[in-house]
Short mmCIF file of C-alpha atoms in Angstrom, two decimals:
data_model
loop_
_atom_site.label_atom_id
_atom_site.label_comp_id
_atom_site.label_asym_id
_atom_site.label_seq_id
_atom_site.Cartn_x
_atom_site.Cartn_y
_atom_site.Cartn_z
CA MET A 23 17.41 -24.61 -15.22
CA GLU A 24 17.79 -21.39 -17.27
CA LEU A 25 14.52 -20.05 -14.72
CA LYS A 26 16.28 -20.96 -12.01
CA ARG A 27 18.85 -19.26 -12.62
CA ASN A 28 16.92 -16.14 -13.49
CA TYR A 29 15.71 -16.05 -10.21
CA VAL A 30 19.04 -16.65 -8.91
CA ILE A 31 20.29 -13.35 -10.37
CA LEU A 32 17.29 -12.14 -9.19
CA LEU A 33 17.81 -11.83 -5.72
CA VAL A 34 21.25 -10.98 -6.18
CA PHE A 35 20.21 -7.96 -7.97
CA ALA A 36 18.03 -7.28 -4.63
CA LEU A 37 20.85 -7.70 -2.47
CA ILE A 38 23.15 -5.17 -4.16
CA VAL A 39 20.26 -2.78 -4.34
CA ILE A 40 19.74 -3.50 -0.60
CA THR A 41 23.10 -2.92 0.18
CA ALA A 42 23.33 0.37 -1.76
CA ALA A 43 20.59 1.39 -0.34
CA GLU A 44 22.06 0.88 3.03
CA MET A 45 25.13 2.69 2.19
CA ILE A 46 22.91 6.16 1.20
CA GLY A 47 21.11 5.43 4.68
CA THR A 48 18.43 7.93 5.82
CA GLN A 49 19.06 11.72 4.28
CA SER A 50 17.35 14.33 6.06
CA LEU A 51 16.03 17.38 3.74
CA SER A 52 14.94 20.68 4.73
CA PHE A 53 12.03 23.05 3.64
CA GLY A 54 12.35 26.24 5.61
CA ALA A 55 10.22 24.55 9.02
CA PHE A 56 9.98 21.32 7.81
CA SER A 57 12.72 18.73 8.04
CA ILE A 58 11.96 15.55 5.72
CA SER A 59 13.17 12.10 6.33
CA LEU A 60 14.48 9.48 3.39
CA LEU A 61 14.83 6.16 4.43
CA PRO A 62 16.96 3.59 2.50
CA LEU A 63 13.15 1.67 1.66
CA ALA A 64 12.55 4.71 -0.16
CA PHE A 65 16.28 4.83 -1.79
CA ALA A 66 15.45 1.27 -2.60
CA ILE A 67 12.20 1.81 -4.37
CA LEU A 68 14.26 4.54 -6.14
CA ILE A 69 16.53 3.08 -7.76
CA THR A 70 14.96 -0.29 -8.74
CA MET A 71 12.45 2.45 -10.57
CA ILE A 72 14.72 4.34 -12.95
CA LEU A 73 16.79 0.82 -13.64
CA GLY A 74 13.54 -0.15 -14.80
CA LEU A 75 12.94 2.54 -17.20
CA PRO A 76 12.51 1.06 -21.05
CA VAL A 77 15.03 3.50 -21.82
CA ILE A 78 18.05 2.09 -19.26
CA ARG A 79 16.15 -1.89 -19.06
CA LYS A 80 18.48 -3.08 -21.71
CA GLY A 81 20.77 -6.19 -22.59
CA PHE A 82 21.50 -7.43 -18.25
CA LEU A 83 18.63 -5.58 -16.58
CA LYS A 84 15.96 -6.91 -18.85
CA LYS A 85 16.51 -9.91 -18.05
CA ILE A 86 16.25 -9.01 -13.98
CA TYR A 87 12.90 -7.51 -15.28
CA SER A 88 11.51 -9.61 -17.47
CA LYS A 89 8.01 -11.08 -17.03
CA ALA A 90 8.88 -14.22 -15.40
CA ASN A 91 10.86 -12.35 -12.56
CA VAL A 92 8.11 -9.90 -11.94
CA GLN A 93 5.40 -12.69 -11.69
CA PHE A 94 7.90 -14.30 -9.28
CA SER A 95 8.42 -11.11 -6.94
CA SER A 96 4.88 -10.96 -7.00
CA LYS A 97 4.18 -14.00 -5.94
CA TYR A 98 6.36 -14.60 -2.81
CA LEU A 99 6.34 -11.39 -1.97
CA ILE A 100 3.98 -12.62 1.11
CA PHE A 101 6.49 -14.70 2.37
CA ILE A 102 9.01 -12.55 2.80
CA MET A 103 6.39 -9.92 5.13
CA LEU A 104 5.67 -12.78 7.34
CA PRO A 105 8.69 -11.96 9.34
CA LEU A 106 7.51 -8.26 9.43
CA MET A 107 4.35 -9.87 10.38
CA ALA A 108 5.58 -11.53 13.61
CA ARG A 109 7.89 -8.44 14.01
CA TYR A 110 3.76 -6.50 14.44
CA GLY A 111 3.45 -8.91 17.41
CA ALA A 112 6.66 -8.07 19.70
CA ASP A 113 6.11 -4.76 18.72
CA VAL A 114 2.42 -4.73 20.16
CA ALA A 115 2.88 -6.94 23.13
CA PRO A 116 4.99 -4.03 25.38
CA GLN A 117 2.34 -1.47 25.03
CA LEU A 118 -0.48 -3.62 24.91
CA ARG A 119 -2.19 -1.86 28.17
CA GLU A 120 -1.38 1.54 26.70
CA ILE A 121 -3.28 0.19 23.65
CA LEU A 122 -6.06 -0.95 24.93
CA ASN A 123 -6.89 2.16 27.04
CA VAL A 124 -7.11 3.66 23.66
CA GLY A 125 -8.53 1.21 22.23
CA TRP A 126 -12.09 2.81 20.63
CA VAL A 127 -9.77 5.39 18.80
CA PHE A 128 -8.24 2.21 16.82
CA ILE A 129 -11.36 1.08 15.81
CA ALA A 130 -12.99 4.36 15.53
CA GLN A 131 -10.31 5.17 12.95
CA GLU A 132 -11.42 1.86 10.31
CA LEU A 133 -13.88 4.63 9.44
CA GLY A 134 -11.43 6.54 7.55
CA ASN A 135 -11.09 3.86 5.31
CA LEU A 136 -14.23 5.02 3.50
CA GLY A 137 -12.19 7.95 2.52
CA THR A 138 -11.04 6.53 -0.67
CA VAL A 139 -15.03 5.75 -1.57
CA LEU A 140 -16.15 9.60 -0.37
CA PHE A 141 -13.61 11.75 -1.42
CA GLY A 142 -12.31 9.27 -4.48
CA LEU A 143 -14.77 7.83 -6.57
CA PRO A 144 -16.29 11.96 -7.51
CA VAL A 145 -12.81 12.64 -8.48
CA ALA A 146 -12.03 9.17 -10.61
CA LEU A 147 -15.17 9.60 -12.24
CA LEU A 148 -14.63 13.42 -12.80
CA ILE A 149 -11.50 12.78 -14.43
CA GLY A 150 -13.24 10.11 -16.84
CA LEU A 151 -12.64 6.67 -15.29
CA ARG A 152 -16.51 4.34 -15.15
CA ARG A 153 -16.03 1.15 -14.00
CA GLU A 154 -11.87 1.16 -13.57
CA ALA A 155 -12.76 3.50 -10.41
CA ILE A 156 -14.75 0.67 -8.87
CA GLY A 157 -11.75 -1.26 -8.50
CA ALA A 158 -9.46 2.06 -7.95
CA THR A 159 -11.57 3.72 -4.83
CA LEU A 160 -12.84 0.68 -2.75
CA GLY A 161 -9.65 0.66 -0.63
CA LEU A 162 -5.86 1.67 -1.00
CA GLY A 163 -5.60 -1.34 -3.69
CA ARG A 164 -3.95 -3.62 -1.12
CA GLU A 165 -4.19 -7.14 -0.57
CA GLY A 166 -8.58 -6.96 0.19
CA GLU A 167 -9.12 -5.07 -2.45
CA LEU A 168 -7.41 -6.77 -4.73
CA ALA A 169 -8.63 -10.19 -3.83
CA TYR A 170 -12.36 -9.19 -3.10
CA ILE A 171 -12.15 -7.19 -7.09
CA SER A 172 -10.64 -10.60 -8.72
CA GLU A 173 -13.02 -12.63 -7.18
CA LYS A 174 -16.15 -10.29 -7.87
CA TYR A 175 -15.21 -9.24 -11.23
CA THR A 176 -11.89 -10.80 -12.08
CA LEU A 177 -8.34 -8.98 -12.57
CA GLU A 178 -8.94 -9.26 -16.43
CA SER A 179 -12.22 -6.43 -15.81
CA LYS A 180 -12.20 -2.63 -16.09
CA GLU A 181 -12.59 -3.04 -12.31
CA GLY A 182 -9.09 -5.48 -12.14
CA GLN A 183 -7.69 -2.81 -14.05
CA GLY A 184 -8.64 -0.06 -11.68
CA VAL A 185 -7.14 -1.97 -8.44
CA LEU A 186 -4.33 -3.24 -10.30
CA SER A 187 -2.97 0.41 -11.07
CA LEU A 188 -3.86 1.81 -7.37
CA TYR A 189 -2.01 -1.48 -6.67
CA ILE A 190 1.20 -0.68 -8.62
CA ILE A 191 0.83 3.09 -7.99
CA GLY A 192 0.54 2.23 -4.04
CA THR A 193 3.85 0.01 -4.20
CA LEU A 194 5.78 2.67 -6.19
CA PHE A 195 4.95 6.04 -4.67
CA GLY A 196 3.12 4.84 -1.46
CA THR A 197 6.02 4.40 0.94
CA ILE A 198 7.77 7.61 -0.80
CA PHE A 199 4.91 9.59 -0.10
CA PHE A 200 4.13 7.90 3.68
CA SER A 201 8.18 8.67 4.55
CA LEU A 202 7.47 12.26 3.57
CA ILE A 203 4.19 13.39 4.90
CA ALA A 204 4.73 11.90 8.22
CA PRO A 205 7.30 14.23 9.44
CA ILE A 206 5.61 17.71 7.79
CA MET A 207 2.32 16.17 10.07
CA LEU A 208 4.68 16.02 12.84
CA ASP A 209 5.83 19.64 12.54
CA ILE A 210 2.52 20.95 11.51
CA GLY A 211 1.63 19.99 15.39
CA PHE A 212 -0.05 16.72 15.24
CA ARG A 213 0.98 14.10 18.07
CA VAL A 214 3.18 11.11 17.53
CA GLU A 215 1.02 8.86 18.77
CA ALA A 216 -1.89 10.00 16.02
CA LEU A 217 0.37 9.43 13.74
CA ALA A 218 1.54 6.39 14.42
CA MET A 219 -1.41 4.78 14.40
CA ALA A 220 -2.23 6.56 10.85
CA SER A 221 0.68 4.99 10.02
CA GLY A 222 -1.37 1.93 10.12
CA VAL A 223 -3.04 1.79 6.78
CA GLY A 224 -3.15 -1.46 5.35
CA SER A 225 0.19 -2.01 3.87
CA ALA A 226 3.53 -2.89 5.50
CA SER A 227 6.39 -0.89 3.27
CA MET A 228 3.69 2.42 3.63
CA MET A 229 3.41 1.10 7.46
CA THR A 230 7.37 0.76 8.10
CA ALA A 231 7.88 3.67 5.86
CA SER A 232 6.03 6.27 8.28
CA SER A 233 6.95 4.87 11.53
CA ALA A 234 10.62 4.51 10.71
CA THR A 235 10.00 8.57 10.35
CA LEU A 236 8.95 9.52 12.58
CA ILE A 237 11.00 7.00 15.05
CA GLU A 238 14.00 9.15 13.21
CA ARG A 239 12.31 12.50 14.65
CA VAL A 240 11.21 11.13 17.76
CA PRO A 241 13.52 8.45 18.88
CA GLU A 242 12.99 8.24 22.28
CA MET A 243 9.34 7.09 21.68
CA GLU A 244 10.09 4.30 19.85
CA SER A 245 8.69 1.65 21.22
CA THR A 246 5.71 3.46 21.47
CA ILE A 247 5.58 4.62 17.81
CA LEU A 248 6.19 0.87 16.93
CA GLY A 249 3.19 -0.33 19.21
CA TYR A 250 0.57 1.82 18.22
CA ALA A 251 1.61 1.17 14.27
CA ALA A 252 1.79 -2.05 14.43
CA ALA A 253 -1.58 -2.21 16.40
CA SER A 254 -3.17 -0.16 13.91
CA GLN A 255 -1.79 -2.04 10.79
CA LEU A 256 -3.14 -5.46 12.70
CA LEU A 257 -6.29 -3.78 13.27
CA THR A 258 -6.75 -2.92 9.71
CA SER A 259 -5.92 -5.70 8.29
CA PHE A 260 -8.71 -7.74 10.23
CA LEU A 261 -11.44 -4.84 10.69
CA GLY A 262 -10.61 -3.62 6.88
CA THR A 263 -11.77 -6.87 5.43
CA PHE A 264 -15.53 -6.21 7.13
CA THR A 265 -15.56 -2.29 6.68
CA MET A 266 -14.82 -3.08 3.09
CA VAL A 267 -17.22 -5.39 2.66
CA PHE A 268 -20.84 -3.95 5.05
CA LEU A 269 -19.54 -0.54 4.74
CA ALA A 270 -17.49 1.09 1.76
CA VAL A 271 -19.31 -1.72 -1.01
CA PRO A 272 -22.54 -0.71 -0.39
CA LEU A 273 -21.88 3.35 -0.21
CA GLN A 274 -19.50 2.82 -3.19
CA ARG A 275 -22.74 1.16 -5.01
CA PHE A 276 -24.78 3.90 -3.51
CA LEU A 277 -22.44 6.69 -5.11
CA TYR A 278 -21.64 5.21 -8.01
CA ASN A 279 -25.67 5.19 -9.09
CA LYS A 280 -26.20 8.55 -8.36
CA LEU A 281 -23.45 9.98 -9.68
CA THR A 282 -23.40 7.93 -13.21
CA LYS A 283 -27.04 7.90 -13.10
CA THR A 284 -27.29 3.82 -13.71
CA LYS A 285 -29.46 1.84 -12.00
CA LYS A 286 -26.99 -0.52 -10.64
CA GLN A 287 -23.29 -1.00 -10.55
CA PRO A 288 -22.17 -2.71 -13.31
CA GLU A 289 -21.42 -6.51 -13.46
CA VAL A 290 -19.31 -8.28 -16.01
CA PRO A 291 -20.60 -11.68 -17.37
CA ALA A 292 -18.59 -14.65 -18.03
CA ASP A 293 -19.43 -14.68 -22.02
CA VAL A 294 -18.82 -10.20 -21.84
CA ARG A 295 -15.17 -10.81 -20.22
CA ALA A 296 -14.05 -13.42 -22.52
CA ALA A 297 -15.47 -11.61 -25.83
CA GLU A 298 -13.05 -8.85 -24.39
#
């Protein structure tokens, strides 16, 4: 009974944060020639981050940020995202003919998922990570990478720690980053269609933040932005799994072996994991 009461309090707290963020609304910041739009979603994340700091997380807030509530939120996050996935389909349909005309571009951009391995792995090794780098640089650390690493190494392994760390960092800061970078790239001169396609990186929150800031800047192209972003998101979620398994994993294994001068990518036997 106490556990259910905590869940109700958590949901009420979430509604209060959402209401506060919506009341703040979309805010624009200007830096010289650049104009950055901060969405309510970004403010909601900032509010929950600040209230979750140990120095503030006392008394009533400590109950809200309890381990049980965090696990509850992680477990049922997918159900909250289901209506958003349905919205993707609705956004894609009106722009389907236009999307099919540039379909090869959507497929080609999936090769960009290899960038985390090509650029992220050397940097991760350079700053001292080893097995953690395998989980942290396989992709953006979304559900696909999380599932793969957990199946192959378990989340208690060093590789699991790497992918979990990236998942948390992406959840906390990815949305804010995408809400900032999209308008900057637009001001630099990138086409809005290209930026809309680039919004679909496999993360619903990042895609929403990026596409929403683009719509804020170019409202007359709202349907195009939503259609391109949603189509890219769907393709990334589907094709991204195959790109990861058949391209990213072998490439990562090859680079890891070369850069660390090991004969094979480390595996973690069950008895070693148990001992750890």
